[in-house]
Coordinates of C-alpha atoms and ligand atoms in Angstrom, one line a residue:
Chain A
M1 CA 55.1 80.4 -110.8
L2 CA 54.1 78.4 -107.7
D3 CA 53.3 80.7 -104.9
N4 CA 53.7 78.9 -101.7
S5 CA 53.8 81.5 -99.0
V6 CA 52.1 80.9 -95.6
I7 CA 48.4 81.8 -95.7
L8 CA 47.2 80.7 -92.3
E9 CA 49.1 80.3 -89.1
T10 CA 48.0 79.7 -85.5
K11 CA 50.6 80.8 -82.9
E12 CA 50.3 78.8 -79.7
I13 CA 46.5 79.1 -79.4
T14 CA 45.0 77.9 -76.2
M15 CA 41.3 77.5 -75.3
R16 CA 40.2 77.2 -71.7
F17 CA 36.7 76.4 -70.6
G18 CA 36.7 77.0 -66.9
G19 CA 39.3 74.6 -65.6
L20 CA 39.4 72.5 -68.7
V21 CA 42.1 73.2 -71.2
A22 CA 40.5 72.0 -74.4
V23 CA 43.3 73.2 -76.7
D24 CA 46.9 73.8 -75.4
N25 CA 49.4 75.9 -77.4
F26 CA 48.4 74.6 -80.8
C27 CA 50.6 75.7 -83.7
I28 CA 50.0 75.0 -87.3
Q29 CA 51.1 76.6 -90.6
L30 CA 49.2 76.3 -93.9
K31 CA 50.8 77.3 -97.1
K32 CA 48.6 78.5 -100.0
T33 CA 47.7 75.1 -101.4
D34 CA 48.5 72.8 -98.5
L35 CA 46.2 69.9 -97.6
I36 CA 46.8 69.1 -94.0
G37 CA 44.9 66.8 -91.6
I38 CA 44.2 67.0 -87.9
I39 CA 43.5 63.8 -86.2
G40 CA 43.0 62.7 -82.6
P41 CA 40.7 60.8 -80.3
N42 CA 37.2 62.0 -79.4
G43 CA 37.3 65.1 -77.3
A44 CA 40.9 65.9 -78.2
G45 CA 40.0 69.5 -79.1
K46 CA 40.0 69.3 -82.9
T47 CA 36.6 71.1 -83.4
T48 CA 37.6 73.7 -80.8
I49 CA 40.7 74.5 -82.9
F50 CA 38.3 75.2 -85.9
N51 CA 36.0 77.2 -83.6
M52 CA 39.0 79.4 -82.7
I53 CA 40.2 79.9 -86.2
T54 CA 36.7 80.8 -87.4
G55 CA 36.1 83.2 -84.5
I56 CA 33.3 81.3 -82.9
Y57 CA 35.5 81.2 -79.8
T58 CA 38.2 83.7 -79.0
P59 CA 41.4 82.0 -78.0
S60 CA 42.3 82.4 -74.3
A61 CA 45.9 82.9 -75.5
G62 CA 47.9 82.9 -78.7
D63 CA 47.3 84.5 -82.0
I64 CA 45.9 83.6 -85.4
I65 CA 47.4 85.1 -88.5
L66 CA 45.6 85.1 -91.9
D67 CA 47.5 86.7 -94.8
Q68 CA 49.9 88.3 -92.3
K69 CA 47.2 89.9 -90.3
S70 CA 45.8 88.9 -87.0
I71 CA 42.2 87.7 -87.1
K72 CA 42.1 86.8 -83.4
N73 CA 39.4 89.3 -82.3
R74 CA 37.4 89.4 -85.5
R75 CA 33.8 88.2 -85.6
P76 CA 33.1 85.0 -87.5
A77 CA 31.4 86.8 -90.4
V78 CA 34.4 89.0 -91.0
I79 CA 36.8 86.1 -90.8
T80 CA 34.7 84.4 -93.5
Q81 CA 34.8 87.5 -95.6
L82 CA 38.6 87.6 -95.2
G83 CA 38.8 84.1 -96.6
I84 CA 38.2 81.2 -94.2
A85 CA 35.2 79.0 -94.8
R86 CA 34.2 75.9 -92.9
T87 CA 31.8 73.0 -92.7
F88 CA 30.5 71.6 -89.4
Q89 CA 30.9 68.3 -87.8
N90 CA 27.1 67.9 -87.4
I91 CA 26.0 69.4 -90.7
R92 CA 24.5 72.9 -90.3
L93 CA 22.7 73.6 -93.6
F94 CA 19.7 75.9 -93.8
K95 CA 17.5 72.8 -93.7
D96 CA 14.2 74.4 -94.7
L97 CA 15.7 76.3 -97.6
T98 CA 16.4 75.0 -101.1
V99 CA 19.8 73.8 -102.2
F100 CA 19.9 76.8 -104.5
D101 CA 19.2 79.3 -101.7
N102 CA 21.7 77.6 -99.4
I103 CA 24.4 78.4 -101.9
R104 CA 23.0 81.9 -102.8
I105 CA 23.1 82.9 -99.1
A106 CA 26.9 82.2 -99.0
G107 CA 27.3 84.7 -101.9
H108 CA 25.5 87.4 -99.9
F109 CA 28.5 89.4 -98.6
R110 CA 29.8 89.8 -102.2
M111 CA 26.5 91.3 -103.4
N112 CA 26.8 94.9 -104.3
Y113 CA 23.4 96.6 -103.8
G114 CA 21.8 98.2 -100.9
L115 CA 18.4 98.0 -99.2
L116 CA 16.9 100.7 -101.4
S117 CA 17.8 98.8 -104.5
S118 CA 15.9 95.8 -103.0
V119 CA 12.9 98.0 -102.5
F120 CA 13.0 99.7 -105.9
R121 CA 14.3 96.8 -107.9
N122 CA 16.6 99.0 -110.0
K123 CA 19.1 97.9 -112.6
K124 CA 21.8 97.2 -110.1
F125 CA 19.5 94.8 -108.2
H126 CA 18.7 92.8 -111.3
S127 CA 22.3 92.6 -112.6
E128 CA 23.6 91.6 -109.2
E129 CA 20.9 89.0 -108.7
K130 CA 21.6 87.7 -112.2
R131 CA 25.3 87.4 -111.4
L132 CA 24.7 85.6 -108.2
E133 CA 22.3 83.2 -109.9
N134 CA 24.8 82.3 -112.6
E135 CA 27.6 81.8 -110.1
T136 CA 25.3 79.6 -108.0
L137 CA 24.2 77.5 -110.9
E138 CA 27.8 77.1 -111.9
L139 CA 28.8 75.9 -108.5
L140 CA 25.8 73.5 -108.4
E141 CA 27.0 72.1 -111.7
I142 CA 30.5 71.5 -110.4
F143 CA 29.1 69.7 -107.4
D144 CA 26.7 67.7 -109.4
L145 CA 23.7 69.1 -107.6
S146 CA 22.0 70.9 -110.5
D147 CA 19.1 68.6 -110.7
K148 CA 18.5 68.9 -106.9
K149 CA 18.5 72.7 -106.9
N150 CA 14.9 73.1 -105.8
Y151 CA 15.0 70.4 -103.2
L152 CA 14.9 71.4 -99.6
A153 CA 18.3 70.8 -98.0
K154 CA 16.8 68.5 -95.4
N155 CA 15.4 66.2 -98.0
L156 CA 18.8 65.4 -99.6
P157 CA 20.4 62.1 -98.8
Y158 CA 23.1 62.4 -96.1
G159 CA 26.2 62.2 -98.4
M160 CA 24.7 64.9 -100.6
Q161 CA 24.1 67.1 -97.6
R162 CA 27.8 66.9 -96.8
R163 CA 28.6 67.8 -100.4
L164 CA 26.2 70.7 -100.3
E165 CA 27.8 72.0 -97.2
I166 CA 31.2 71.9 -98.8
A167 CA 29.8 73.7 -101.9
R168 CA 28.2 76.3 -99.7
A169 CA 31.5 77.0 -98.0
L170 CA 33.2 77.3 -101.3
A171 CA 30.6 79.8 -102.4
T172 CA 32.2 82.3 -100.0
R173 CA 35.3 82.1 -102.2
P174 CA 37.7 81.1 -99.4
K175 CA 41.5 81.0 -99.4
V176 CA 41.4 78.4 -96.6
L177 CA 38.7 75.7 -96.3
L178 CA 38.2 73.9 -93.0
L179 CA 36.4 70.6 -93.2
D180 CA 35.2 69.0 -89.9
E181 CA 34.8 65.3 -90.3
P182 CA 33.3 65.4 -93.8
A183 CA 33.3 61.6 -94.1
A184 CA 31.4 61.0 -90.9
G185 CA 28.4 58.9 -91.6
M186 CA 29.3 58.2 -95.2
N187 CA 29.4 54.8 -96.8
P188 CA 32.7 53.6 -98.4
K189 CA 31.6 54.6 -101.9
E190 CA 30.7 58.1 -100.7
T191 CA 34.0 58.3 -98.8
K192 CA 35.9 57.4 -101.9
E193 CA 34.1 60.1 -103.9
L194 CA 34.8 62.6 -101.1
T195 CA 38.5 61.7 -101.2
D196 CA 38.7 62.5 -104.9
L197 CA 36.6 65.6 -104.4
I198 CA 38.8 67.1 -101.7
R199 CA 42.0 66.6 -103.8
W200 CA 40.3 68.0 -106.9
L201 CA 39.0 71.0 -105.0
R202 CA 42.4 72.0 -103.8
D203 CA 43.8 71.7 -107.4
K204 CA 40.9 73.4 -109.1
F205 CA 40.4 76.3 -106.6
Q206 CA 44.0 76.6 -105.5
I207 CA 43.1 76.8 -101.8
A208 CA 44.5 75.5 -98.6
I209 CA 42.5 72.8 -96.9
L210 CA 42.6 71.8 -93.3
L211 CA 40.8 68.5 -92.6
I212 CA 39.6 66.9 -89.4
E213 CA 38.8 63.3 -90.0
H214 CA 38.5 60.0 -88.1
D215 CA 38.7 57.9 -91.3
M216 CA 42.4 57.1 -91.2
K217 CA 42.4 55.7 -94.8
L218 CA 41.0 59.0 -96.1
V219 CA 43.5 61.1 -94.0
M220 CA 46.5 59.1 -94.9
E221 CA 45.6 59.1 -98.6
V222 CA 44.7 62.7 -99.1
C223 CA 46.8 64.7 -96.6
E224 CA 50.4 65.8 -97.2
K225 CA 50.9 66.5 -93.5
I226 CA 49.2 65.5 -90.4
H227 CA 48.9 67.0 -86.9
V228 CA 47.9 64.7 -84.0
V229 CA 46.2 66.1 -80.9
D230 CA 45.3 64.4 -77.7
Y231 CA 43.8 66.0 -74.6
G232 CA 44.3 69.4 -76.3
M233 CA 48.1 68.9 -76.8
Q234 CA 49.8 68.5 -80.1
I235 CA 51.6 65.1 -79.7
A236 CA 53.0 64.7 -83.2
H237 CA 53.1 66.2 -86.6
G238 CA 54.6 65.2 -89.9
L239 CA 54.2 63.1 -93.0
P240 CA 51.4 60.5 -93.0
K241 CA 53.9 57.6 -93.1
D242 CA 55.8 58.9 -90.1
I243 CA 52.6 59.5 -88.1
Q244 CA 51.4 55.9 -88.8
G245 CA 54.4 54.4 -87.0
N246 CA 54.7 57.0 -84.3
P247 CA 54.5 55.3 -80.9
K248 CA 52.9 58.3 -79.2
V249 CA 50.1 58.3 -81.7
I250 CA 49.5 54.6 -81.4
E251 CA 49.4 55.1 -77.6
A252 CA 46.9 57.9 -77.9
Y253 CA 44.6 55.8 -80.0
L254 CA 45.0 52.5 -78.4
G255 CA 45.9 53.5 -74.8
T256 CA 48.7 52.1 -72.8
Q257 CA 48.6 48.5 -71.7
Chain B
M1 CA -22.1 101.4 -93.2
D2 CA -20.0 103.6 -91.0
Y3 CA -19.4 100.6 -88.8
I4 CA -18.2 98.5 -91.7
A5 CA -15.9 101.3 -92.9
H6 CA -14.4 101.6 -89.4
L7 CA -13.9 97.9 -89.1
T8 CA -12.3 97.8 -92.6
L9 CA -10.0 100.6 -91.7
N10 CA -8.9 98.9 -88.4
T11 CA -8.3 95.7 -90.3
G12 CA -5.9 97.6 -92.6
I13 CA -4.0 99.0 -89.7
F14 CA -3.7 95.5 -88.2
I15 CA -2.5 94.1 -91.5
I16 CA 0.4 96.6 -91.3
L17 CA 1.1 95.6 -87.7
A18 CA 1.0 91.9 -88.4
V19 CA 3.1 92.0 -91.6
S20 CA 5.7 94.1 -89.8
L21 CA 5.8 91.8 -86.8
N22 CA 6.1 88.9 -89.1
L23 CA 9.3 90.4 -90.5
I24 CA 10.8 90.2 -87.0
N25 CA 9.3 87.0 -85.6
G26 CA 8.5 85.0 -88.7
I27 CA 11.2 85.9 -91.2
C28 CA 14.1 86.7 -88.9
G29 CA 13.1 84.3 -86.1
Q30 CA 13.5 86.8 -83.3
F31 CA 10.8 86.4 -80.7
S32 CA 9.7 90.0 -80.1
L33 CA 6.7 90.7 -77.8
G34 CA 7.0 94.5 -77.9
H35 CA 5.1 95.5 -81.0
A36 CA 2.4 97.4 -79.1
G37 CA 5.2 99.6 -77.8
F38 CA 6.3 100.7 -81.3
W39 CA 2.7 101.1 -82.3
A40 CA 2.3 103.5 -79.4
V41 CA 5.4 105.4 -80.2
G42 CA 4.2 105.9 -83.8
A43 CA 0.7 106.8 -82.7
Y44 CA 1.8 109.4 -80.2
T45 CA 4.5 111.0 -82.2
G46 CA 2.4 111.1 -85.3
A47 CA -0.5 112.6 -83.4
A48 CA 1.8 115.1 -81.7
Y49 CA 3.0 116.3 -85.1
S50 CA -0.6 116.9 -86.2
V51 CA -1.7 118.6 -83.1
Y52 CA 1.3 120.8 -82.5
M53 CA 3.3 121.1 -85.7
A54 CA 1.0 120.5 -88.6
L55 CA 2.0 122.6 -91.6
P56 CA -0.4 124.8 -93.6
V57 CA -0.8 122.2 -96.4
P58 CA -3.6 119.9 -97.5
D59 CA -4.6 117.3 -94.9
F60 CA -3.4 114.3 -96.8
I61 CA 0.1 115.8 -97.0
N62 CA 0.1 116.3 -93.3
L63 CA -1.1 112.8 -92.8
F64 CA 1.7 111.6 -95.0
I65 CA 4.2 113.6 -92.9
S66 CA 2.8 112.3 -89.6
C67 CA 3.1 108.7 -90.9
I68 CA 6.8 109.4 -91.7
V69 CA 7.2 110.9 -88.3
G70 CA 5.6 107.8 -86.7
F71 CA 7.8 105.5 -88.8
I72 CA 11.0 107.3 -88.0
S73 CA 10.4 107.7 -84.2
A74 CA 9.3 104.1 -83.9
A75 CA 12.3 102.9 -85.9
F76 CA 14.5 105.0 -83.6
A77 CA 12.9 103.4 -80.6
G78 CA 13.6 100.1 -82.4
V79 CA 17.3 100.9 -82.5
I80 CA 17.4 101.8 -78.8
I81 CA 15.6 98.7 -77.8
G82 CA 16.9 96.3 -80.4
V83 CA 20.6 96.9 -79.9
P84 CA 20.7 95.7 -76.3
C85 CA 17.9 93.2 -76.6
L86 CA 18.9 91.4 -79.8
R87 CA 21.9 90.0 -78.1
L88 CA 19.4 87.9 -76.1
R89 CA 17.8 84.8 -77.4
G90 CA 14.4 83.2 -77.4
D91 CA 12.4 83.7 -74.2
Y92 CA 14.8 86.3 -72.9
L93 CA 14.4 88.5 -75.9
A94 CA 10.6 88.1 -75.6
I95 CA 10.7 89.2 -71.9
A96 CA 13.0 92.1 -72.6
T97 CA 11.0 93.5 -75.5
L98 CA 7.8 93.1 -73.5
G99 CA 9.4 95.0 -70.6
F100 CA 10.5 97.8 -72.9
S101 CA 7.1 98.2 -74.5
E102 CA 5.6 98.6 -71.0
I103 CA 8.3 101.2 -70.2
I104 CA 7.2 103.1 -73.3
R105 CA 3.6 103.0 -72.1
I106 CA 4.6 104.3 -68.6
V107 CA 6.6 107.1 -70.1
I108 CA 3.6 108.1 -72.1
V109 CA 1.4 108.0 -69.0
N110 CA 3.8 110.5 -67.4
L111 CA 4.1 112.8 -70.5
D112 CA 1.7 115.7 -70.0
V113 CA 2.1 117.2 -73.5
V114 CA 0.4 114.2 -75.0
G115 CA -2.3 114.1 -72.3
G116 CA -0.6 111.6 -69.9
A117 CA -3.0 109.3 -68.2
R118 CA -6.0 111.4 -69.3
G119 CA -5.4 110.5 -72.9
F120 CA -4.4 112.5 -76.0
T121 CA -7.4 114.4 -77.6
N122 CA -8.2 116.6 -80.5
I123 CA -6.3 114.5 -83.0
P124 CA -7.5 115.5 -86.5
N125 CA -9.5 112.9 -88.4
W126 CA -7.3 112.5 -91.4
S127 CA -7.1 108.7 -91.9
N128 CA -9.5 107.2 -94.4
L129 CA -9.8 103.9 -96.2
F130 CA -7.9 105.2 -99.2
W131 CA -4.8 106.2 -97.4
V132 CA -4.8 103.3 -94.9
Y133 CA -5.0 100.8 -97.8
S134 CA -2.4 102.7 -99.8
W135 CA -0.1 102.3 -96.9
V136 CA -1.1 98.6 -96.6
V137 CA -0.1 98.0 -100.2
I138 CA 3.1 100.0 -99.8
T139 CA 4.1 98.2 -96.6
I140 CA 3.5 94.8 -98.2
I141 CA 5.4 95.7 -101.3
I142 CA 8.4 97.1 -99.4
I143 CA 8.6 94.2 -97.0
A144 CA 8.1 91.6 -99.7
N145 CA 10.7 93.2 -101.9
I146 CA 13.2 93.2 -99.0
I147 CA 12.5 89.6 -98.2
N148 CA 13.0 88.6 -101.8
S149 CA 16.5 90.1 -102.1
T150 CA 19.9 89.2 -100.8
H151 CA 19.2 91.2 -97.7
G152 CA 16.0 89.2 -97.1
R153 CA 17.8 86.0 -97.6
A154 CA 20.4 87.1 -95.1
I155 CA 17.6 87.8 -92.6
I156 CA 16.0 84.4 -93.3
S157 CA 19.3 82.6 -92.9
I158 CA 19.4 83.9 -89.3
R159 CA 16.1 82.2 -88.6
E160 CA 17.3 79.0 -90.1
D161 CA 20.7 78.8 -88.3
E162 CA 22.3 81.8 -86.8
I163 CA 25.8 80.2 -86.4
A164 CA 25.8 78.9 -90.0
A165 CA 24.6 82.3 -91.2
E166 CA 27.4 84.1 -89.4
S167 CA 29.9 81.5 -90.8
M168 CA 28.7 82.4 -94.3
G169 CA 29.9 85.9 -93.8
I170 CA 26.6 87.4 -92.8
H171 CA 26.8 90.0 -90.1
T172 CA 24.0 88.5 -88.1
F173 CA 23.7 91.2 -85.5
K174 CA 23.4 93.9 -88.2
Y175 CA 20.6 92.0 -90.0
K176 CA 18.7 91.2 -86.8
T177 CA 18.8 94.9 -85.9
L178 CA 17.7 95.8 -89.5
A179 CA 14.7 93.5 -89.4
F180 CA 13.8 94.7 -86.0
V181 CA 14.0 98.4 -86.9
I182 CA 12.1 98.1 -90.1
G183 CA 9.4 96.1 -88.3
A184 CA 9.2 98.7 -85.6
G185 CA 9.1 101.5 -88.1
F186 CA 6.1 100.1 -89.9
A187 CA 4.3 99.5 -86.6
G188 CA 4.9 103.2 -85.9
L189 CA 3.4 104.0 -89.2
A190 CA 0.3 102.0 -88.4
G191 CA 0.2 103.9 -85.1
S192 CA 0.0 107.2 -86.9
L193 CA -2.8 106.0 -89.2
F194 CA -4.6 104.6 -86.1
A195 CA -4.3 107.9 -84.2
H196 CA -5.8 109.9 -87.1
A197 CA -8.7 107.4 -87.3
Q198 CA -9.5 107.2 -83.6
Q199 CA -8.8 110.9 -82.9
F200 CA -8.1 109.9 -79.3
L201 CA -5.3 107.9 -77.8
H202 CA -5.0 106.5 -74.3
P203 CA -1.9 104.6 -72.9
N204 CA -4.2 101.7 -71.9
G205 CA -4.9 101.2 -75.5
F206 CA -1.4 99.9 -76.0
T207 CA -0.9 97.3 -73.4
F208 CA 1.0 94.1 -73.7
L209 CA -2.2 92.3 -74.6
W210 CA -2.1 94.0 -78.0
S211 CA 1.4 92.7 -78.6
V212 CA 0.0 89.2 -77.9
I213 CA -2.9 89.7 -80.2
I214 CA -0.7 90.9 -83.1
L215 CA 1.6 87.9 -82.5
L216 CA -1.5 85.7 -82.6
M217 CA -2.4 87.1 -86.0
V218 CA 1.1 86.2 -87.3
I219 CA 1.1 82.7 -85.7
L220 CA -2.4 82.0 -86.9
G221 CA -1.5 82.8 -90.5
G222 CA 1.8 81.1 -90.3
L223 CA 5.1 82.5 -89.0
G224 CA 7.1 83.6 -92.0
S225 CA 4.3 84.0 -94.5
I226 CA 3.2 87.5 -95.5
T227 CA -0.1 86.2 -96.9
G228 CA -0.6 84.4 -93.7
S229 CA -0.1 87.5 -91.6
I230 CA -2.7 89.4 -93.7
I231 CA -5.3 86.6 -93.3
G232 CA -4.5 86.3 -89.6
A233 CA -5.0 90.1 -89.2
I234 CA -8.3 90.0 -91.0
I235 CA -9.6 87.0 -89.0
L236 CA -8.6 88.4 -85.6
T237 CA -10.1 91.9 -86.3
V238 CA -13.3 90.6 -87.7
L239 CA -13.8 87.7 -85.4
P240 CA -14.4 89.7 -82.2
E241 CA -17.1 91.7 -84.1
L242 CA -18.8 88.5 -85.2
L243 CA -18.6 87.3 -81.6
R244 CA -20.7 90.3 -80.6
F245 CA -23.6 88.9 -82.5
F246 CA -23.6 86.0 -80.0
G247 CA -24.2 88.5 -77.2
E248 CA -22.3 90.3 -74.6
T249 CA -21.1 87.3 -72.6
I250 CA -19.5 85.5 -75.5
S251 CA -17.9 88.7 -76.6
Q252 CA -16.4 89.2 -73.1
W253 CA -14.9 85.7 -73.4
R254 CA -13.1 86.7 -76.6
M255 CA -9.6 85.9 -75.3
V256 CA -10.8 82.4 -74.3
V257 CA -12.2 81.9 -77.8
Y258 CA -8.8 83.1 -79.3
S259 CA -7.0 80.6 -77.1
L260 CA -9.3 77.7 -78.1
L261 CA -8.9 78.7 -81.7
L262 CA -5.2 78.8 -81.4
I263 CA -5.1 75.4 -79.7
I264 CA -7.2 73.8 -82.4
L265 CA -5.1 75.4 -85.1
M266 CA -1.8 74.3 -83.5
L267 CA -3.2 70.7 -83.3
A268 CA -4.5 70.7 -86.9
R269 CA -1.8 72.8 -88.6
P270 CA 1.2 73.4 -86.3
G271 CA 2.8 75.8 -88.8
G272 CA -0.2 78.1 -89.0
I273 CA -2.7 78.4 -91.8
F274 CA -0.1 79.1 -94.5
G275 CA 3.0 77.6 -92.9
K276 CA 5.9 79.5 -94.3
H277 CA 4.3 79.6 -97.7
E278 CA 2.8 82.4 -99.7
L279 CA -0.6 82.4 -101.4
D280 CA 0.4 81.9 -105.0
I281 CA -2.5 82.7 -107.3
K282 CA -0.6 81.7 -110.4
S283 CA -0.1 78.2 -109.2
W284 CA -3.8 77.9 -108.7
F285 CA -4.4 78.6 -112.3
R286 CA -1.7 76.2 -113.4
R287 CA -3.3 73.5 -111.3
S288 CA -6.8 74.2 -112.6
K289 CA -5.7 73.6 -116.2
L290 CA -4.9 70.0 -115.4
Ligands
ATP1 N1 31.7 75.5 -75.4 C1 32.3 74.6 -74.6 N2 32.2 74.6 -73.2 C2 32.8 73.7 -72.4 N3 33.6 72.7 -72.9 C3 33.7 72.6 -74.2 C4 33.1 73.5 -75.1 N4 33.4 73.1 -76.4 C5 34.2 72.0 -76.3 N5 34.4 71.7 -75.0 C6 35.2 70.6 -74.4 O1 36.5 70.7 -75.1 C7 37.0 69.4 -75.3 C8 37.3 69.3 -76.8 O2 36.1 69.3 -77.6 P1 36.1 69.2 -79.1 O3 34.7 69.3 -79.6 O4 37.1 70.2 -79.7 O5 36.7 67.8 -79.4 P2 36.9 67.0 -80.8 O6 38.4 66.7 -80.9 O7 36.3 67.8 -81.9 O8 36.1 65.7 -80.5 P3 35.3 64.8 -81.6 O9 36.2 63.9 -82.3 O10 34.4 64.0 -80.7 O11 34.5 65.7 -82.5 C9 35.9 68.4 -74.9 O12 36.3 67.9 -73.6 C10 34.7 69.2 -74.8 O13 33.8 68.7 -73.9
MG2 MG1 34.8 67.5 -83.2

């Protein structure tokens, strides 16, 4: 049975920074396996939307609902534990740690032993560490990073760092994955691979994905629905083909003559 | 001989101090400058136990209890200071912790039960090399085991990127506080061992300068490396004694020598002697087979 109830909803969220309204009454609804894109010119407020959903900023107004519960005043760590994971526009890996540790850290909150077990290295410690190790290796395999597991994250090529960041987000076992410009800085070949990866992730893990992207080809190809923001306002939303021809969108991108 | 024993004992105490500060500054990346304060709390509470409340049991059990008393009270001070201060970052945290450790010292100056400005006397001489180094080993094992566990990785991730760590579901404030409190606790334990070796405590023995020296030990060895902190502690406890051989004047210029040493080190090896790495004896053997 296909379960397509709403998993994440933002209700007229607004973010003000002093006098600047970075995001104005933004509304979006994600169903359980939706793949939705957010596009808009630079400074439109896209990343700010992600920062509100993940609790890095608390919205000045409005509400955010995950699984029928408000997560508006929760701290980022709790929101991640409740099922929203993200990547960052300017990659935020643990640069000086290995690929393996980057992923392991994302499994931390699901670990089930206390500080005393760490000190005394009891059975629970070993079994939990073993479980985490296996899960980590499995994920590295899926993302084709197994042979790089002992590399420091900073030593990976750029495209691979992006991939690792997505893998790390998935290691938190999210219900909703937020990707902030995952194709930025990638070459056409890497972008093509990413396009396939994103689709495949949604199908394999059965998660909702919200994608910010400047690469129109990728967005149009992969997203089922698109929201367009400009100066913090949502100026259009709908199917990719409708967005492409929308005069307001064209104006936002090209400016008025 | 007595002199060497005393120096070795002090070195052990500073190893505990450096390794515990490394947990806060090197592993968790929180710039604390208040370690002398926690050291003082442990020294005074541990000594107060022995002077006023010692049980009719063998000395080494009383020493053990006083170490635990020192640990718990310093850890408690760590909670009180850490919770407000750890919301601050970088330089602000350093200044706040420094301020708090001076407050601790001033409180002690005004506490008559522990001698106030006159100093705390008649502390029993229970510390010895065996117990100090037992605690050195225990401290290193506990801290190393914590670091090499999921809790330690959570602490390390905060140093690497606090926002990313929080976004990975790690309660960063909780883990910062945890690292801070454990670090403070072990400084307190070192304090108690110190009190029972010196038999006399004075508030001026715990000035901010000592926080700086302990920090120097950690930086010298390499922020984030336990082995580094141990080596750093050994170097900076033995070095001033060696300087004495060069006469009184050089010895008085000890802080200048430290500074020069540090500048040279930072130019040659900016990450400290060991960087973030640990001394790995096994890998030496592996290499030597080639
Ligand atoms: N913490 C902040 N304080 C003040 N202003 C901010 C803050 N964060 C974002 N802004 C402002 O909010 C607006 C929206 O920024 P945001 O980063 O969300 O844009 P964006 O759509 O992600 O742009 P880009 O495509 O360049 O990534 C910008 O004008 C930005 O300067
Ligand atoms: Mg952005």
